[in-house]
Short mmCIF file of C-alpha atoms in Angstrom, two decimals:
data_model
loop_
_atom_site.label_atom_id
_atom_site.label_comp_id
_atom_site.label_asym_id
_atom_site.label_seq_id
_atom_site.Cartn_x
_atom_site.Cartn_y
_atom_site.Cartn_z
CA MET A 798 -42.02 13.21 -53.02
CA ALA A 799 -40.31 16.58 -53.38
CA VAL A 800 -42.83 19.20 -54.38
CA ASP A 801 -42.26 21.74 -57.15
CA THR A 802 -41.93 25.17 -55.56
CA THR A 803 -40.97 26.99 -58.78
CA THR A 804 -44.28 26.63 -60.65
CA ILE A 805 -47.69 28.22 -60.31
CA PHE A 806 -50.30 25.66 -61.35
CA GLN A 807 -53.50 27.12 -62.71
CA HIS A 808 -56.58 25.10 -63.56
CA GLY A 809 -58.64 26.75 -66.28
CA THR A 810 -58.36 30.35 -67.41
CA LEU A 811 -59.92 33.53 -66.09
CA GLY A 812 -61.17 33.89 -69.65
CA LEU A 813 -63.44 30.85 -69.41
CA LEU A 814 -65.36 32.43 -66.54
CA VAL A 815 -66.18 35.47 -68.67
CA PRO A 816 -68.93 33.90 -70.84
CA GLY A 817 -70.11 31.84 -67.85
CA LEU A 818 -68.33 28.46 -67.95
CA TYR A 819 -68.79 27.95 -64.22
CA ASP A 820 -69.00 24.15 -64.07
CA GLY A 821 -66.29 22.69 -61.87
CA THR A 822 -63.71 20.70 -63.85
CA ILE A 823 -61.19 19.76 -61.17
CA THR A 824 -61.75 18.42 -57.67
CA ALA A 825 -60.35 20.25 -54.67
CA GLY A 826 -58.52 17.04 -53.80
CA GLU A 827 -56.72 16.96 -57.13
CA LEU A 828 -56.05 20.69 -57.02
CA LEU A 829 -54.29 20.34 -53.67
CA THR A 830 -51.83 17.86 -55.19
CA HIS A 831 -50.54 20.83 -57.23
CA GLY A 832 -50.16 23.29 -54.38
CA ASP A 833 -50.94 24.05 -50.73
CA THR A 834 -51.66 27.75 -51.19
CA GLY A 835 -53.75 29.75 -53.64
CA ILE A 836 -57.10 31.16 -54.74
CA GLY A 837 -60.07 30.19 -56.93
CA THR A 838 -63.82 29.83 -57.14
CA LEU A 839 -66.15 26.84 -56.77
CA ASN A 840 -68.54 25.08 -59.16
CA GLY A 841 -71.28 27.54 -60.14
CA LEU A 842 -69.09 30.57 -59.32
CA TYR A 843 -70.05 29.74 -55.75
CA GLY A 844 -68.06 32.13 -53.63
CA GLU A 845 -64.36 32.84 -53.28
CA VAL A 846 -61.76 30.21 -52.54
CA ILE A 847 -58.78 30.84 -50.26
CA ILE A 848 -56.18 28.08 -49.89
CA LEU A 849 -53.70 28.34 -47.01
CA ASP A 850 -51.35 25.73 -45.56
CA GLY A 851 -52.99 22.89 -47.52
CA HIS A 852 -56.56 23.77 -46.52
CA ALA A 853 -59.08 25.18 -49.01
CA TYR A 854 -61.78 27.47 -47.70
CA GLN A 855 -64.89 28.92 -49.32
CA ALA A 856 -66.11 32.42 -48.49
CA ARG A 857 -69.83 32.40 -49.31
CA GLU A 858 -72.18 35.19 -50.24
CA ASP A 859 -73.99 34.82 -46.88
CA GLY A 860 -70.73 35.69 -45.13
CA GLN A 861 -70.06 32.15 -43.93
CA ILE A 862 -66.64 30.57 -44.35
CA ARG A 863 -66.12 26.80 -44.34
CA GLU A 864 -63.53 24.28 -45.39
CA ILE A 865 -64.03 22.71 -48.81
CA ALA A 866 -64.34 18.92 -49.14
CA ALA A 867 -61.98 17.00 -51.41
CA ASP A 868 -64.75 16.02 -53.85
CA GLU A 869 -66.03 19.55 -54.50
CA THR A 870 -65.08 20.96 -57.88
CA LEU A 871 -63.72 24.23 -59.23
CA PRO A 872 -63.80 25.82 -62.70
CA PHE A 873 -60.78 28.04 -61.96
CA ALA A 874 -58.01 28.10 -59.39
CA SER A 875 -54.33 28.99 -59.05
CA VAL A 876 -52.13 27.20 -56.53
CA HIS A 877 -48.48 26.74 -55.62
CA PHE A 878 -46.40 25.07 -52.95
CA GLU A 879 -45.37 27.75 -50.52
CA LYS A 880 -41.67 28.51 -50.19
CA PRO A 881 -41.23 32.28 -50.08
CA ASP A 882 -37.94 33.67 -51.34
CA ALA A 883 -38.28 37.02 -49.61
CA SER A 884 -40.13 38.55 -46.69
CA ALA A 885 -40.39 41.95 -45.09
CA ASP A 886 -42.13 43.67 -42.21
CA LEU A 887 -44.67 46.26 -43.25
CA THR A 888 -45.64 49.42 -41.41
CA PRO A 889 -49.05 51.07 -41.90
CA MET A 890 -49.71 51.66 -45.57
CA SER A 891 -52.48 51.89 -48.12
CA GLN A 892 -53.23 49.25 -50.73
CA ALA A 893 -51.91 51.52 -53.48
CA ASP A 894 -48.63 52.08 -51.65
CA PHE A 895 -48.30 48.37 -50.89
CA GLU A 896 -48.86 47.33 -54.50
CA ALA A 897 -46.45 49.94 -55.83
CA GLN A 898 -43.80 48.98 -53.27
CA MET A 899 -44.03 45.25 -54.04
CA LEU A 900 -43.70 45.93 -57.77
CA LYS A 901 -40.62 48.04 -57.19
CA ASP A 902 -38.88 46.11 -54.40
CA TYR A 903 -39.28 42.71 -56.06
CA GLN A 904 -39.24 43.78 -59.76
CA LEU A 905 -42.53 41.93 -60.27
CA GLN A 906 -43.57 43.69 -63.48
CA ASN A 907 -42.93 40.81 -65.91
CA MET A 908 -42.91 37.98 -63.40
CA PHE A 909 -45.34 35.63 -61.72
CA ALA A 910 -45.26 35.90 -57.95
CA ALA A 911 -47.30 34.77 -54.98
CA ILE A 912 -47.98 37.41 -52.37
CA ARG A 913 -48.92 36.51 -48.81
CA VAL A 914 -49.50 39.13 -46.13
CA ASP A 915 -50.11 38.04 -42.55
CA GLY A 916 -50.96 40.67 -39.99
CA THR A 917 -53.46 43.22 -38.85
CA PHE A 918 -55.39 45.45 -41.20
CA LYS A 919 -57.03 48.78 -40.42
CA LYS A 920 -59.55 48.11 -43.15
CA ILE A 921 -60.56 45.13 -45.26
CA HIS A 922 -63.13 45.30 -48.05
CA THR A 923 -64.11 42.11 -49.88
CA ARG A 924 -66.73 40.90 -52.29
CA VAL A 925 -68.05 37.38 -52.74
CA ALA A 926 -69.36 36.11 -56.08
CA PRO A 927 -72.91 34.80 -55.70
CA ARG A 928 -73.71 31.19 -56.65
CA GLN A 929 -75.10 30.93 -60.16
CA GLN A 930 -77.79 28.66 -61.56
CA ARG A 931 -78.02 27.44 -65.14
CA PRO A 932 -78.37 28.94 -67.63
CA TYR A 933 -75.32 30.80 -66.33
CA LYS A 934 -75.04 34.57 -66.67
CA THR A 935 -71.79 36.09 -67.91
CA LEU A 936 -69.17 37.04 -65.31
CA VAL A 937 -69.97 40.73 -65.60
CA GLN A 938 -73.70 40.07 -65.14
CA ALA A 939 -73.10 37.58 -62.31
CA THR A 940 -70.90 39.99 -60.35
CA ALA A 941 -72.96 43.12 -61.04
CA THR A 942 -74.87 42.54 -57.81
CA GLN A 943 -72.75 40.80 -55.20
CA PRO A 944 -72.44 41.10 -51.45
CA GLU A 945 -69.55 43.13 -50.13
CA PHE A 946 -68.07 42.78 -46.68
CA LYS A 947 -66.07 45.24 -44.63
CA GLY A 948 -64.02 44.92 -41.48
CA GLU A 949 -61.87 47.20 -39.35
CA HIS A 950 -58.90 46.16 -37.21
CA VAL A 951 -58.94 42.66 -38.64
CA THR A 952 -56.24 40.04 -38.15
CA GLY A 953 -55.80 37.72 -41.10
CA THR A 954 -54.08 36.79 -44.33
CA ILE A 955 -54.02 38.20 -47.83
CA ILE A 956 -53.13 35.55 -50.40
CA GLY A 957 -52.91 35.82 -54.16
CA TYR A 958 -50.76 36.50 -57.17
CA TYR A 959 -49.11 39.06 -59.34
CA ALA A 960 -49.05 38.12 -63.04
CA PRO A 961 -47.50 39.94 -66.01
CA HIS A 962 -50.14 41.93 -67.90
CA LEU A 963 -49.27 39.89 -71.01
CA PHE A 964 -51.16 37.02 -69.34
CA GLN A 965 -54.39 38.97 -68.88
CA GLY A 966 -57.13 36.62 -70.05
CA ALA A 967 -55.23 33.44 -69.23
CA THR A 968 -55.32 34.82 -65.69
CA VAL A 969 -55.74 38.27 -64.11
CA GLY A 970 -52.91 40.53 -65.33
CA GLY A 971 -51.53 42.39 -62.29
CA TYR A 972 -52.62 41.64 -58.73
CA HIS A 973 -55.35 39.12 -57.86
CA LEU A 974 -55.74 38.88 -54.10
CA HIS A 975 -58.14 37.14 -51.73
CA PHE A 976 -58.45 37.48 -47.95
CA LEU A 977 -59.26 35.27 -44.99
CA SER A 978 -59.44 36.54 -41.41
CA ALA A 979 -57.74 34.53 -38.67
CA ASP A 980 -61.10 33.86 -36.99
CA HIS A 981 -62.70 32.83 -40.34
CA GLN A 982 -65.39 35.47 -39.95
CA LEU A 983 -64.40 37.62 -42.95
CA GLY A 984 -63.13 36.60 -46.37
CA GLY A 985 -63.46 36.95 -50.11
CA HIS A 986 -62.01 38.62 -53.17
CA LEU A 987 -60.17 41.73 -51.98
CA LEU A 988 -61.55 45.03 -53.20
CA GLY A 989 -59.53 47.16 -50.81
CA PHE A 990 -57.37 47.05 -47.73
CA GLU A 991 -55.21 49.14 -45.47
CA ILE A 992 -52.29 47.54 -43.66
CA ASP A 993 -51.61 48.23 -39.99
CA GLN A 994 -48.77 45.87 -39.08
CA ALA A 995 -47.97 42.86 -41.20
CA THR A 996 -45.35 40.62 -42.75
CA VAL A 997 -45.29 40.08 -46.50
CA LYS A 998 -43.84 36.95 -48.05
CA VAL A 999 -43.04 36.97 -51.74
CA GLN A 1000 -42.41 33.89 -53.85
CA ARG A 1001 -41.27 34.49 -57.42
CA PHE A 1002 -41.83 31.86 -60.10
CA ALA A 1003 -40.00 31.12 -63.31
CA ASP A 1004 -42.80 28.79 -64.40
CA PHE A 1005 -46.51 29.21 -64.97
CA LYS A 1006 -48.41 26.06 -65.91
CA VAL A 1007 -51.96 26.27 -67.21
CA HIS A 1008 -54.07 23.12 -67.15
CA LEU A 1009 -57.09 23.34 -69.48
CA PRO A 1010 -60.35 21.37 -69.11
CA ILE A 1011 -59.97 19.73 -72.53
CA ASP A 1012 -62.50 17.02 -71.71
CA ASN A 1013 -65.23 19.61 -71.16
CA THR A 1014 -67.40 20.02 -74.24
CA ALA A 1015 -68.73 23.45 -73.31
CA TYR A 1016 -65.16 24.71 -72.93
CA LEU A 1017 -64.05 23.25 -76.25
CA GLN A 1018 -66.99 24.76 -78.11
CA GLU A 1019 -67.04 28.24 -76.59
CA GLN A 1020 -66.33 31.13 -78.96
CA PHE A 1021 -64.09 33.34 -76.85
CA ASP A 1022 -63.49 37.00 -77.60
CA ASN A 1023 -60.18 38.40 -76.34
CA GLN A 1024 -61.39 42.01 -76.18
CA GLU A 1025 -64.50 41.02 -74.24
CA ILE A 1026 -62.42 38.93 -71.84
CA ASP A 1027 -59.99 41.78 -71.21
CA SER A 1028 -62.80 44.23 -70.57
CA ALA A 1029 -64.75 41.81 -68.37
CA ILE A 1030 -61.71 41.02 -66.19
CA ASN A 1031 -61.10 44.71 -65.67
CA LYS A 1032 -64.73 45.13 -64.59
CA ALA A 1033 -65.22 42.00 -62.52
CA GLU A 1034 -61.82 41.24 -60.99
CA ARG A 1035 -60.42 44.60 -59.90
CA MET B 919 -37.11 8.73 -66.42
CA ALA B 920 -40.60 8.82 -67.86
CA VAL B 921 -41.05 11.96 -69.92
CA ASP B 922 -44.10 14.19 -69.67
CA THR B 923 -46.06 13.91 -72.92
CA THR B 924 -49.03 16.01 -71.76
CA THR B 925 -47.28 19.37 -71.48
CA ILE B 926 -45.99 21.90 -73.98
CA PHE B 927 -42.94 23.60 -72.49
CA GLN B 928 -42.29 27.10 -73.74
CA HIS B 929 -39.22 29.13 -72.91
CA GLY B 930 -39.93 32.86 -73.03
CA THR B 931 -42.92 34.51 -74.64
CA LEU B 932 -43.55 35.59 -78.22
CA GLY B 933 -44.24 38.96 -76.62
CA LEU B 934 -40.65 39.41 -75.50
CA LEU B 935 -39.43 39.21 -79.08
CA VAL B 936 -41.67 42.12 -80.09
CA PRO B 937 -39.59 44.98 -78.57
CA GLY B 938 -36.39 43.11 -79.51
CA LEU B 939 -35.33 40.99 -76.51
CA TYR B 940 -33.36 38.60 -78.72
CA ASP B 941 -30.63 37.52 -76.29
CA GLY B 942 -30.64 33.77 -75.75
CA THR B 943 -31.71 32.82 -72.22
CA ILE B 944 -31.80 29.02 -72.41
CA THR B 945 -29.30 26.62 -73.94
CA ALA B 946 -30.38 24.17 -76.62
CA GLY B 947 -29.12 21.41 -74.35
CA GLU B 948 -31.41 22.43 -71.52
CA LEU B 949 -34.32 23.02 -73.89
CA LEU B 950 -34.07 19.46 -75.18
CA THR B 951 -34.55 18.13 -71.65
CA HIS B 952 -38.10 19.53 -71.91
CA GLY B 953 -38.97 18.06 -75.30
CA ASP B 954 -37.70 16.32 -78.42
CA THR B 955 -39.85 18.21 -80.91
CA GLY B 956 -40.68 21.86 -81.44
CA ILE B 957 -39.84 25.28 -82.87
CA GLY B 958 -38.01 28.47 -81.86
CA THR B 959 -35.38 31.02 -82.79
CA LEU B 960 -31.73 31.44 -81.80
CA ASN B 961 -29.84 34.14 -79.91
CA GLY B 962 -30.02 37.37 -81.93
CA LEU B 963 -33.20 36.25 -83.75
CA TYR B 964 -30.76 34.22 -85.82
CA GLY B 965 -32.91 32.12 -88.09
CA GLU B 966 -35.70 29.63 -87.50
CA VAL B 967 -35.36 26.60 -85.26
CA ILE B 968 -36.93 23.24 -86.09
CA ILE B 969 -36.66 20.44 -83.54
CA LEU B 970 -37.43 16.91 -84.69
CA ASP B 971 -36.73 13.58 -83.01
CA GLY B 972 -34.45 15.16 -80.40
CA HIS B 973 -32.33 17.13 -82.89
CA ALA B 974 -32.51 20.92 -83.16
CA TYR B 975 -31.81 22.53 -86.51
CA GLN B 976 -31.31 26.14 -87.55
CA ALA B 977 -32.58 27.42 -90.91
CA ARG B 978 -30.43 30.46 -91.67
CA GLU B 979 -31.10 33.50 -93.78
CA ASP B 980 -28.49 32.31 -96.33
CA GLY B 981 -30.57 29.18 -96.90
CA GLN B 982 -28.22 26.88 -95.03
CA ILE B 983 -29.53 24.41 -92.48
CA ARG B 984 -27.34 22.94 -89.74
CA GLU B 985 -27.72 21.18 -86.45
CA ILE B 986 -27.56 23.38 -83.35
CA ALA B 987 -24.93 22.68 -80.66
CA ALA B 988 -26.00 22.10 -77.06
CA ASP B 989 -24.39 25.31 -75.81
CA GLU B 990 -26.13 27.66 -78.25
CA THR B 991 -28.88 29.75 -76.71
CA LEU B 992 -32.44 30.71 -77.60
CA PRO B 993 -34.68 33.60 -76.48
CA PHE B 994 -37.87 31.74 -77.41
CA ALA B 995 -38.83 28.15 -78.13
CA SER B 996 -41.71 25.71 -77.66
CA VAL B 997 -41.07 22.00 -77.27
CA HIS B 998 -42.83 18.80 -76.27
CA PHE B 999 -42.14 15.09 -76.10
CA GLU B 1000 -43.74 13.54 -79.12
CA LYS B 1001 -46.55 11.06 -78.55
CA PRO B 1002 -49.34 11.79 -81.03
CA ASP B 1003 -52.86 10.89 -80.00
CA ALA B 1004 -54.28 10.91 -83.54
CA SER B 1005 -53.05 10.61 -87.09
CA ALA B 1006 -54.60 10.72 -90.54
CA ASP B 1007 -53.60 10.43 -94.17
CA LEU B 1008 -54.03 13.61 -96.15
CA THR B 1009 -54.87 13.96 -99.82
CA PRO B 1010 -53.92 17.04 -101.85
CA MET B 1011 -55.15 20.17 -100.12
CA SER B 1012 -54.39 23.82 -99.62
CA GLN B 1013 -53.05 25.31 -96.40
CA ALA B 1014 -56.39 26.97 -95.72
CA ASP B 1015 -58.28 23.70 -96.12
CA PHE B 1016 -55.74 21.86 -93.97
CA GLU B 1017 -55.95 24.37 -91.16
CA ALA B 1018 -59.75 24.45 -91.23
CA GLN B 1019 -59.93 20.65 -91.28
CA MET B 1020 -57.57 20.24 -88.33
CA LEU B 1021 -59.53 22.76 -86.28
CA LYS B 1022 -62.77 20.93 -87.01
CA ASP B 1023 -61.64 17.29 -86.85
CA TYR B 1024 -59.69 17.69 -83.62
CA GLN B 1025 -61.72 20.50 -81.98
CA LEU B 1026 -58.53 22.49 -81.53
CA GLN B 1027 -60.14 25.90 -81.04
CA ASN B 1028 -59.50 26.27 -77.30
CA MET B 1029 -56.74 23.70 -76.98
CA PHE B 1030 -52.98 23.50 -77.30
CA ALA B 1031 -51.88 20.95 -79.89
CA ALA B 1032 -48.75 19.95 -81.71
CA ILE B 1033 -49.16 19.41 -85.45
CA ARG B 1034 -46.67 17.35 -87.44
CA VAL B 1035 -47.13 16.68 -91.15
CA ASP B 1036 -44.73 14.32 -92.92
CA GLY B 1037 -45.04 13.92 -96.66
CA THR B 1038 -44.70 15.59 -100.01
CA PHE B 1039 -45.75 19.14 -100.68
CA LYS B 1040 -46.62 20.71 -104.02
CA LYS B 1041 -45.49 24.05 -102.70
CA ILE B 1042 -43.57 25.26 -99.68
CA HIS B 1043 -43.00 28.93 -98.90
CA THR B 1044 -40.86 29.90 -95.92
CA ARG B 1045 -39.19 32.93 -94.45
CA VAL B 1046 -36.13 33.09 -92.26
CA ALA B 1047 -35.61 35.84 -89.70
CA PRO B 1048 -32.28 37.58 -90.30
CA ARG B 1049 -29.68 37.70 -87.52
CA GLN B 1050 -29.82 40.95 -85.57
CA GLN B 1051 -27.01 43.01 -84.07
CA ARG B 1052 -27.29 45.25 -81.02
CA PRO B 1053 -28.97 47.64 -80.58
CA TYR B 1054 -31.75 45.27 -81.60
CA LYS B 1055 -34.57 46.42 -83.85
CA THR B 1056 -38.15 45.55 -82.97
CA LEU B 1057 -39.59 42.30 -84.35
CA VAL B 1058 -41.63 44.12 -86.97
CA GLN B 1059 -38.59 46.11 -88.11
CA ALA B 1060 -36.32 43.04 -88.04
CA THR B 1061 -38.68 40.95 -90.14
CA ALA B 1062 -39.68 43.73 -92.56
CA THR B 1063 -36.90 42.63 -94.91
CA GLN B 1064 -36.19 38.94 -94.65
CA PRO B 1065 -35.30 36.25 -97.15
CA GLU B 1066 -38.08 34.03 -98.36
CA PHE B 1067 -37.59 30.57 -99.81
CA LYS B 1068 -39.81 28.57 -102.11
CA GLY B 1069 -39.85 24.97 -103.18
CA GLU B 1070 -42.04 22.74 -105.33
CA HIS B 1071 -42.53 19.00 -104.97
CA VAL B 1072 -40.67 18.95 -101.66
CA THR B 1073 -40.51 16.04 -99.25
CA GLY B 1074 -40.27 17.07 -95.63
CA THR B 1075 -41.92 17.82 -92.32
CA ILE B 1076 -44.13 20.59 -91.01
CA ILE B 1077 -43.85 20.95 -87.24
CA GLY B 1078 -45.48 23.45 -84.95
CA TYR B 1079 -48.40 24.26 -82.73
CA TYR B 1080 -51.96 25.40 -82.51
CA ALA B 1081 -52.68 27.59 -79.47
CA PRO B 1082 -55.95 29.14 -78.26
CA HIS B 1083 -56.22 32.78 -79.33
CA LEU B 1084 -56.51 33.70 -75.64
CA PHE B 1085 -52.77 32.98 -75.42
CA GLN B 1086 -51.81 35.41 -78.19
CA GLY B 1087 -48.85 37.34 -76.80
CA ALA B 1088 -47.68 34.57 -74.49
CA THR B 1089 -47.29 32.63 -77.73
CA VAL B 1090 -48.77 32.85 -81.24
CA GLY B 1091 -52.56 32.46 -81.02
CA GLY B 1092 -53.64 30.02 -83.74
CA TYR B 1093 -51.17 28.10 -85.89
CA HIS B 1094 -47.40 28.61 -85.68
CA LEU B 1095 -45.67 26.20 -88.07
CA HIS B 1096 -42.09 25.69 -89.24
CA PHE B 1097 -40.79 23.43 -92.02
CA LEU B 1098 -37.74 21.29 -92.68
CA SER B 1099 -37.21 19.36 -95.89
CA ALA B 1100 -36.02 15.76 -95.69
CA ASP B 1101 -32.78 16.68 -97.49
CA HIS B 1102 -32.22 19.70 -95.22
CA GLN B 1103 -32.09 22.03 -98.21
CA LEU B 1104 -35.23 24.05 -97.40
CA GLY B 1105 -36.58 25.22 -94.08
CA GLY B 1106 -37.92 28.08 -92.02
CA HIS B 1107 -41.06 29.69 -90.68
CA LEU B 1108 -43.93 28.58 -92.91
CA LEU B 1109 -45.67 31.32 -94.86
CA GLY B 1110 -47.57 28.96 -97.15
CA PHE B 1111 -47.83 25.37 -98.29
CA GLU B 1112 -49.84 23.01 -100.39
CA ILE B 1113 -50.04 19.35 -99.44
CA ASP B 1114 -49.68 16.62 -102.01
CA GLN B 1115 -49.63 13.39 -100.00
CA ALA B 1116 -48.89 13.41 -96.31
CA THR B 1117 -49.65 12.06 -92.88
CA VAL B 1118 -50.62 14.39 -90.08
CA LYS B 1119 -50.04 13.56 -86.44
CA VAL B 1120 -51.86 15.55 -83.80
CA GLN B 1121 -50.97 15.66 -80.13
CA ARG B 1122 -53.36 17.50 -77.85
CA PHE B 1123 -52.18 18.91 -74.54
CA ALA B 1124 -54.02 19.65 -71.32
CA ASP B 1125 -51.00 21.58 -70.04
CA PHE B 1126 -49.06 24.58 -71.26
CA LYS B 1127 -46.05 25.56 -69.18
CA VAL B 1128 -44.32 28.88 -69.74
CA HIS B 1129 -40.81 29.33 -68.39
CA LEU B 1130 -39.80 33.00 -68.08
CA PRO B 1131 -36.22 34.34 -68.13
CA ILE B 1132 -36.59 35.93 -64.69
CA ASP B 1133 -32.83 36.27 -64.25
CA ASN B 1134 -32.58 38.48 -67.33
CA THR B 1135 -32.51 42.16 -66.39
CA ALA B 1136 -33.60 43.41 -69.81
CA TYR B 1137 -36.65 41.15 -69.65
CA LEU B 1138 -37.56 42.24 -66.13
CA GLN B 1139 -37.30 45.93 -67.00
CA GLU B 1140 -39.06 45.95 -70.37
CA GLN B 1141 -42.28 47.96 -70.57
CA PHE B 1142 -44.50 45.67 -72.65
CA ASP B 1143 -47.60 46.86 -74.43
CA ASN B 1144 -50.26 44.19 -75.04
CA GLN B 1145 -51.82 45.98 -78.02
CA GLU B 1146 -48.46 46.44 -79.69
CA ILE B 1147 -47.57 42.79 -79.08
CA ASP B 1148 -50.84 41.58 -80.58
CA SER B 1149 -50.42 43.74 -83.63
CA ALA B 1150 -46.75 42.83 -84.10
CA ILE B 1151 -47.43 39.08 -83.88
CA ASN B 1152 -50.13 39.41 -86.51
CA LYS B 1153 -47.66 41.22 -88.77
CA ALA B 1154 -44.51 39.22 -88.12
CA GLU B 1155 -45.72 35.67 -87.40
CA ARG B 1156 -48.50 35.00 -89.89
#
């Protein structure tokens, strides 16, 4: 079967994590039928998910990284089938310079794009969301105290997305990047990085498909607040 | 080929109409490969589009209604392949009661759904966006003076969507309904209605797919403002 390389498939919304709808509503096995590359979180907001080359990994709050089994579930994830339409070699640069350069070079502003950076990094700074127990805290509460991890001279891969700011709430407007080191010793949601030598691959998408958990009663009944979601994403996901 | 009846396909965003990006970026012919039912507007914000049973119609500001040719283009449209999952007979009721009842009976709040109402209406009140010339005015300016049409004891069809408010901007959060009378003498964007006797068909969707005009330079370069888009949709699309 030919896979669709022009669509980002997203299960759930970033917005549903905000009030604490952390129950997994798609299996990793099903998710991987929609893409071989991406990011997400597991049932219970348990860690950070990094999907590369068809394998889904969990970075846990204890610093461990392991491959996710097909029957584990996720409340939120974005995936795509990798087929970059551009790539470039990068010289040493800061995160801010990198993000500004990608926006400019690839005119990302109003577009969905996957960003993958393979190489060596002078600095990597990640956080990992800690597993939640019911009754679930809100996303801002749950991520108020979370382990952070730092590495220097790390070889690995940044993977994630750029989304138009219009889609803030449905997803993260702007960049949403995760990291996994080549030796699987460091990973998580990226808070900061500094590139040494790397290659960036950019894949631009005409299509963004959101799949909602419409069989989940808690989701259907939640009273969402757009302002609260916007504010919470800016606090918890930047 | 089996058609996908679980996805709403949307070309463009409501947000891109707000600053005045009215150039058509998809042909009606291509649009109809993604659905046989839906709503939209034509190149130049020229009128209101109503798509029923695989035919796309334009309600024009002069009150005329005609079928759209395959090579005409649209800046924004939402379509789906019709396969309702619920239907109900409706007794006389106001728009407000209808909208509240649909929300409650079908738990629409956080879901995408297509709403089709066939029957007789005590009152129908529509507006039709007037064709714009370059340089394009903003959506609020363009719709500040627009013809409105009213009918009593009209037989026809309401077609449109309910979308979660989280997706305001990408589309219209809440209800977005158009109307076409059976005799094709009255149509447009619905401002108000009162049901006499009708049947409603509801089709709920797990998937919402947005297709962006990423080959359109004006779209790529536009500096969108989420607050302005939200406010403009509330003014121009309610």
